[in-house]
Amino acid sequence: MKYIITCLLICLFLISGCSQSQTVSTQPLEQYRHLTELSKKQEIPSRFFPDPIQIVSVGDSLTQGVGDSKDNGGYLPYLKKKLEKEPNITAVEMVNYGVRGNRTDQLLKRLDKKEIREHIEQADSIVVTIGGNDIMKVFKQNFTNLEMEQFETAKIGYEDRLKKIFDKIRTYNKSAQIYLVGVYNPYTKIFADLYELDMIIADWNNSGEKIVSKYDSAYFISIEDIFQNTTEDLLYTEDYFHPNDRGYELIATRIYNNMEVATLGRETLEAASVRGDEPQ
């Protein structure tokens, strides 16, 4: 009898030991599995790293960069350098569609070109320089008999075409920031007594600013004061009409200081998300 009880106790002890041994041996395995599951990382969204910002510039010789000693596109490289210092911008692509001598009527037609339209569609921001040659056309046609009324009449057509330019850009791209750079008087030093020209410049800039204010995410950049009462030489010595390198640098600084940099590209990205587009 004692032998049977002893055997039963030994069996119970062995069973208990095996059970405990199994629990101990499987516990680290379960912990390992748990840690492995915790270490799995979610895939980084494709939009986590922002795409390069694309700036499309259209307009006249100020966009082309006439007077730039390095022929790099006037204010564009200076603006690019400033924007790329922003912490939320990885890189900047500048697309230049400036043509020397362009007026509003010519730019309006050029916006129909497929290449320009496609770049505007993908742009985060569009910078427009236009209007100076519209004013110069009045000068050339009426040089011997200039009157203020001639500029007033010409301004009506300018305003109409400028509205159409902005309408067309907005049709191509509903969310990008648009910046209209104002016109300036290059003859401030040469014809200091010709105050009427300053009045004309200011009047046309006021018209441009009023038109721009009617569009969402559109801004007017005034630069006329940069070339007024300055001790610096800011004009290209070949024609004393276009900016030189320093002039373009100051224009770029003025544009940059007035840009909505914090949201640059965000509106375009959100619009693409609504359409379901994937970043290129």
Coordinates of C-alpha atoms in Angstrom, one line a residue:
M1 CA 0.0 0.0 0.0
K2 CA 2.8 2.4 0.9
Y3 CA 4.5 1.5 -2.3
I4 CA 1.4 2.5 -4.4
I5 CA 1.1 5.8 -2.5
T6 CA 4.7 6.5 -3.1
C7 CA 4.4 5.8 -6.8
L8 CA 1.4 8.1 -7.1
L9 CA 3.3 10.9 -5.3
I10 CA 6.3 10.4 -7.7
C11 CA 4.0 10.5 -10.7
L12 CA 2.2 13.6 -9.5
F13 CA 5.5 15.3 -8.9
L14 CA 6.8 14.4 -12.4
I15 CA 3.6 15.6 -14.0
S16 CA 3.7 18.8 -12.1
G17 CA 7.3 19.3 -13.0
C18 CA 6.7 18.7 -16.7
S19 CA 3.8 21.1 -16.7
Q20 CA 5.9 23.8 -15.1
S21 CA 8.8 23.1 -17.4
Q22 CA 6.5 23.5 -20.4
T23 CA 5.2 26.8 -19.1
V24 CA 8.7 28.2 -18.6
S25 CA 9.9 27.1 -22.0
T26 CA 7.0 28.5 -23.9
Q27 CA 6.9 31.8 -22.2
P28 CA 10.1 33.3 -23.8
L29 CA 8.7 32.2 -27.2
E30 CA 5.5 34.1 -26.6
Q31 CA 7.4 37.2 -25.5
Y32 CA 9.5 37.0 -28.6
R33 CA 6.5 36.8 -30.8
H34 CA 5.0 39.8 -29.0
L35 CA 8.2 41.8 -29.4
T36 CA 8.4 40.9 -33.1
E37 CA 4.9 42.1 -33.6
L38 CA 5.7 45.4 -31.9
S39 CA 8.8 45.9 -34.0
K40 CA 6.8 45.8 -37.3
K41 CA 6.7 49.3 -38.8
Q42 CA 3.9 50.7 -41.0
E43 CA 5.0 51.6 -44.5
I44 CA 5.9 55.3 -44.9
P45 CA 3.2 57.1 -47.0
S46 CA 4.4 58.2 -50.4
R47 CA 3.4 61.8 -49.5
F48 CA 5.5 61.8 -46.3
F49 CA 8.4 63.4 -48.2
P50 CA 7.2 66.4 -50.1
D51 CA 7.9 66.7 -53.8
P52 CA 10.0 69.5 -55.2
I53 CA 8.1 72.8 -55.4
Q54 CA 7.5 73.9 -59.0
I55 CA 7.5 77.6 -59.8
V56 CA 6.3 78.6 -63.3
S57 CA 7.2 82.1 -64.4
V58 CA 5.5 83.7 -67.4
G59 CA 5.6 87.1 -68.9
D60 CA 8.1 89.6 -70.4
S61 CA 11.8 90.4 -70.2
L62 CA 11.7 90.6 -66.4
T63 CA 11.0 86.9 -66.4
Q64 CA 13.3 86.1 -69.3
G65 CA 16.0 87.9 -67.4
V66 CA 17.3 90.5 -69.8
G67 CA 20.1 92.3 -68.1
D68 CA 21.2 89.3 -66.1
S69 CA 25.0 89.1 -66.6
K70 CA 25.0 85.3 -66.2
D71 CA 21.8 84.8 -68.4
N72 CA 20.3 82.6 -65.6
G73 CA 16.8 84.0 -65.7
G74 CA 16.9 87.2 -63.8
Y75 CA 15.2 87.0 -60.4
L76 CA 14.5 83.2 -60.7
P77 CA 17.8 81.8 -59.4
Y78 CA 17.8 84.3 -56.4
L79 CA 14.2 83.3 -55.6
K80 CA 15.1 79.6 -55.9
K81 CA 18.0 79.9 -53.5
K82 CA 15.9 81.7 -50.9
L83 CA 13.0 79.1 -51.1
E84 CA 15.3 76.1 -50.8
K85 CA 16.5 77.4 -47.4
E86 CA 12.9 76.9 -46.1
P87 CA 12.7 73.9 -43.8
N88 CA 9.5 72.6 -45.4
I89 CA 10.8 72.7 -48.9
T90 CA 13.1 70.0 -50.2
A91 CA 13.9 71.4 -53.6
V92 CA 12.6 74.0 -56.1
E93 CA 12.1 73.6 -59.9
M94 CA 12.0 76.9 -61.8
V95 CA 10.3 76.9 -65.2
N96 CA 10.9 80.1 -67.2
Y97 CA 8.5 81.2 -70.0
G98 CA 9.6 84.8 -70.2
V99 CA 9.8 86.5 -73.6
R100 CA 11.3 89.9 -74.1
G101 CA 8.9 92.5 -75.3
N102 CA 5.7 90.5 -74.4
R103 CA 2.6 92.5 -73.8
T104 CA -0.7 91.3 -72.2
D105 CA -2.2 90.4 -75.6
Q106 CA 0.8 88.3 -76.6
L107 CA 1.0 86.5 -73.2
L108 CA -2.7 85.7 -73.4
K109 CA -2.1 83.9 -76.7
R110 CA 1.0 82.1 -75.5
L111 CA -0.9 80.6 -72.5
D112 CA -2.7 78.4 -75.1
K113 CA 0.5 76.6 -75.9
K114 CA 0.3 73.0 -74.7
E115 CA 3.7 73.0 -73.0
I116 CA 3.0 76.2 -71.0
R117 CA -0.5 74.9 -70.1
E118 CA 0.8 71.6 -68.8
H119 CA 3.4 73.2 -66.7
I120 CA 0.9 75.6 -65.2
E121 CA -1.4 72.6 -64.4
Q122 CA 1.4 71.1 -62.3
A123 CA 2.7 74.3 -60.7
D124 CA 2.6 75.1 -57.0
S125 CA 3.0 78.8 -57.9
I126 CA 2.9 81.0 -61.0
V127 CA 4.7 84.3 -61.1
V128 CA 3.6 86.8 -63.8
T129 CA 5.5 89.8 -65.0
I130 CA 3.5 91.8 -67.5
G131 CA 2.4 95.3 -68.3
G132 CA 5.6 97.3 -68.8
N133 CA 5.5 96.8 -72.6
D134 CA 1.8 97.8 -72.7
I135 CA 2.8 101.1 -71.3
M136 CA 5.8 101.4 -73.6
K137 CA 3.6 100.8 -76.6
V138 CA 1.7 104.0 -75.8
F139 CA 5.0 105.9 -75.5
K140 CA 6.2 104.7 -78.9
Q141 CA 3.0 105.3 -80.7
N142 CA 2.4 108.8 -79.3
F143 CA 6.0 109.9 -78.4
T144 CA 5.7 113.4 -80.1
N145 CA 2.3 114.1 -78.6
L146 CA 1.9 112.3 -75.3
E147 CA -1.2 112.9 -73.2
M148 CA -2.5 111.3 -70.0
E149 CA -5.8 110.3 -71.7
Q150 CA -3.9 108.0 -74.1
F151 CA -2.6 105.9 -71.1
E152 CA -6.1 105.9 -69.6
T153 CA -7.6 104.5 -72.8
A154 CA -4.8 101.9 -73.1
K155 CA -5.3 100.9 -69.5
I156 CA -8.9 99.8 -70.2
G157 CA -7.6 97.2 -72.7
Y158 CA -4.8 96.2 -70.3
E159 CA -7.2 95.5 -67.5
D160 CA -9.5 93.4 -69.7
R161 CA -6.6 91.3 -70.9
L162 CA -5.1 90.9 -67.5
K163 CA -8.4 89.5 -66.2
K164 CA -8.4 87.0 -69.0
I165 CA -4.8 86.0 -68.2
F166 CA -5.8 85.3 -64.6
D167 CA -9.0 83.5 -65.7
K168 CA -7.0 81.3 -68.0
I169 CA -4.4 80.5 -65.4
R170 CA -7.1 79.7 -62.8
T171 CA -8.8 77.4 -65.4
Y172 CA -5.6 75.4 -65.8
N173 CA -4.8 75.4 -62.0
K174 CA -7.4 76.1 -59.4
S175 CA -5.2 75.9 -56.3
A176 CA -1.7 77.3 -57.1
Q177 CA -0.6 80.6 -55.7
I178 CA -0.4 83.3 -58.3
Y179 CA 1.8 86.4 -58.0
L180 CA 1.6 89.4 -60.3
V181 CA 4.8 91.5 -60.2
G182 CA 4.0 95.2 -60.7
V183 CA 5.7 97.5 -63.2
Y184 CA 8.3 100.2 -62.4
N185 CA 9.7 103.4 -63.8
P186 CA 13.2 102.8 -65.2
Y187 CA 13.6 106.5 -66.0
T188 CA 13.4 107.8 -62.5
K189 CA 17.0 109.1 -62.5
I190 CA 17.2 110.1 -66.1
F191 CA 13.9 112.0 -66.2
A192 CA 13.5 113.1 -62.6
D193 CA 11.2 115.9 -63.6
L194 CA 8.8 113.6 -65.5
Y195 CA 6.5 113.0 -62.6
E196 CA 3.6 112.1 -64.9
L197 CA 5.3 108.8 -65.7
D198 CA 5.4 108.0 -62.0
M199 CA 1.7 108.7 -61.9
I200 CA 1.1 106.5 -64.8
I201 CA 3.1 103.6 -63.3
A202 CA 1.2 104.0 -59.9
D203 CA -2.1 104.1 -61.7
W204 CA -1.5 100.9 -63.7
N205 CA -0.2 99.2 -60.6
N206 CA -3.3 100.1 -58.7
S207 CA -5.4 98.5 -61.5
G208 CA -3.3 95.4 -61.4
E209 CA -3.6 95.1 -57.6
K210 CA -7.4 95.5 -57.7
I211 CA -7.7 92.8 -60.4
V212 CA -5.5 90.4 -58.4
S213 CA -7.5 90.9 -55.2
K214 CA -10.5 89.3 -56.8
Y215 CA -8.9 85.9 -57.1
D216 CA -8.2 83.4 -54.3
S217 CA -4.6 82.7 -53.5
A218 CA -3.4 85.6 -55.8
Y219 CA -1.1 88.3 -54.7
F220 CA 0.3 91.6 -56.1
I221 CA 4.0 92.3 -55.6
S222 CA 4.9 96.0 -55.8
I223 CA 8.5 96.7 -57.0
E224 CA 8.2 100.4 -58.2
D225 CA 9.7 101.7 -55.0
I226 CA 12.8 99.6 -55.4
F227 CA 14.0 101.8 -58.3
Q228 CA 12.9 105.1 -56.8
N229 CA 15.3 107.3 -54.9
T230 CA 18.0 104.7 -54.6
T231 CA 21.7 105.3 -54.4
E232 CA 22.4 101.9 -55.9
D233 CA 22.9 101.2 -59.6
L234 CA 20.1 98.8 -60.3
L235 CA 19.8 99.0 -64.1
Y236 CA 21.5 97.2 -66.9
T237 CA 24.1 99.5 -68.4
E238 CA 23.4 98.4 -72.0
D239 CA 19.9 99.9 -72.0
Y240 CA 19.3 101.5 -68.6
F241 CA 15.9 100.0 -68.8
H242 CA 16.1 96.4 -67.5
P243 CA 17.4 95.5 -64.0
N244 CA 21.0 94.4 -63.6
D245 CA 22.0 91.5 -61.3
R246 CA 21.5 93.6 -58.1
G247 CA 18.2 94.8 -59.4
Y248 CA 17.0 91.2 -60.0
E249 CA 18.2 90.2 -56.6
L250 CA 16.1 92.9 -54.9
I251 CA 13.1 91.9 -57.0
A252 CA 13.5 88.3 -55.9
T253 CA 13.8 89.4 -52.3
R254 CA 10.6 91.4 -52.6
I255 CA 8.7 88.4 -54.2
Y256 CA 10.0 86.0 -51.5
N257 CA 9.1 88.3 -48.7
N258 CA 5.5 88.5 -50.0
M259 CA 5.1 84.8 -50.7
E260 CA 2.9 82.5 -48.6
V261 CA 5.9 80.1 -48.1
A262 CA 4.3 78.1 -45.3
T263 CA 1.5 76.9 -47.5
L264 CA 3.4 76.8 -50.7
G265 CA 2.6 73.5 -52.4
R266 CA 0.0 72.4 -49.8
E267 CA -3.0 73.6 -51.8
T268 CA -1.8 71.8 -54.9
L269 CA -1.1 68.6 -52.9
E270 CA -4.6 68.7 -51.3
A271 CA -6.2 69.3 -54.7
A272 CA -4.3 66.2 -56.0
S273 CA -5.5 64.1 -53.1
V274 CA -9.1 65.1 -53.8
R275 CA -8.7 64.0 -57.4
G276 CA -6.9 60.8 -56.3
D277 CA -3.7 61.7 -58.2
E278 CA -0.4 60.2 -57.1
P279 CA 2.6 62.5 -56.9
Q280 CA 4.8 62.3 -60.0

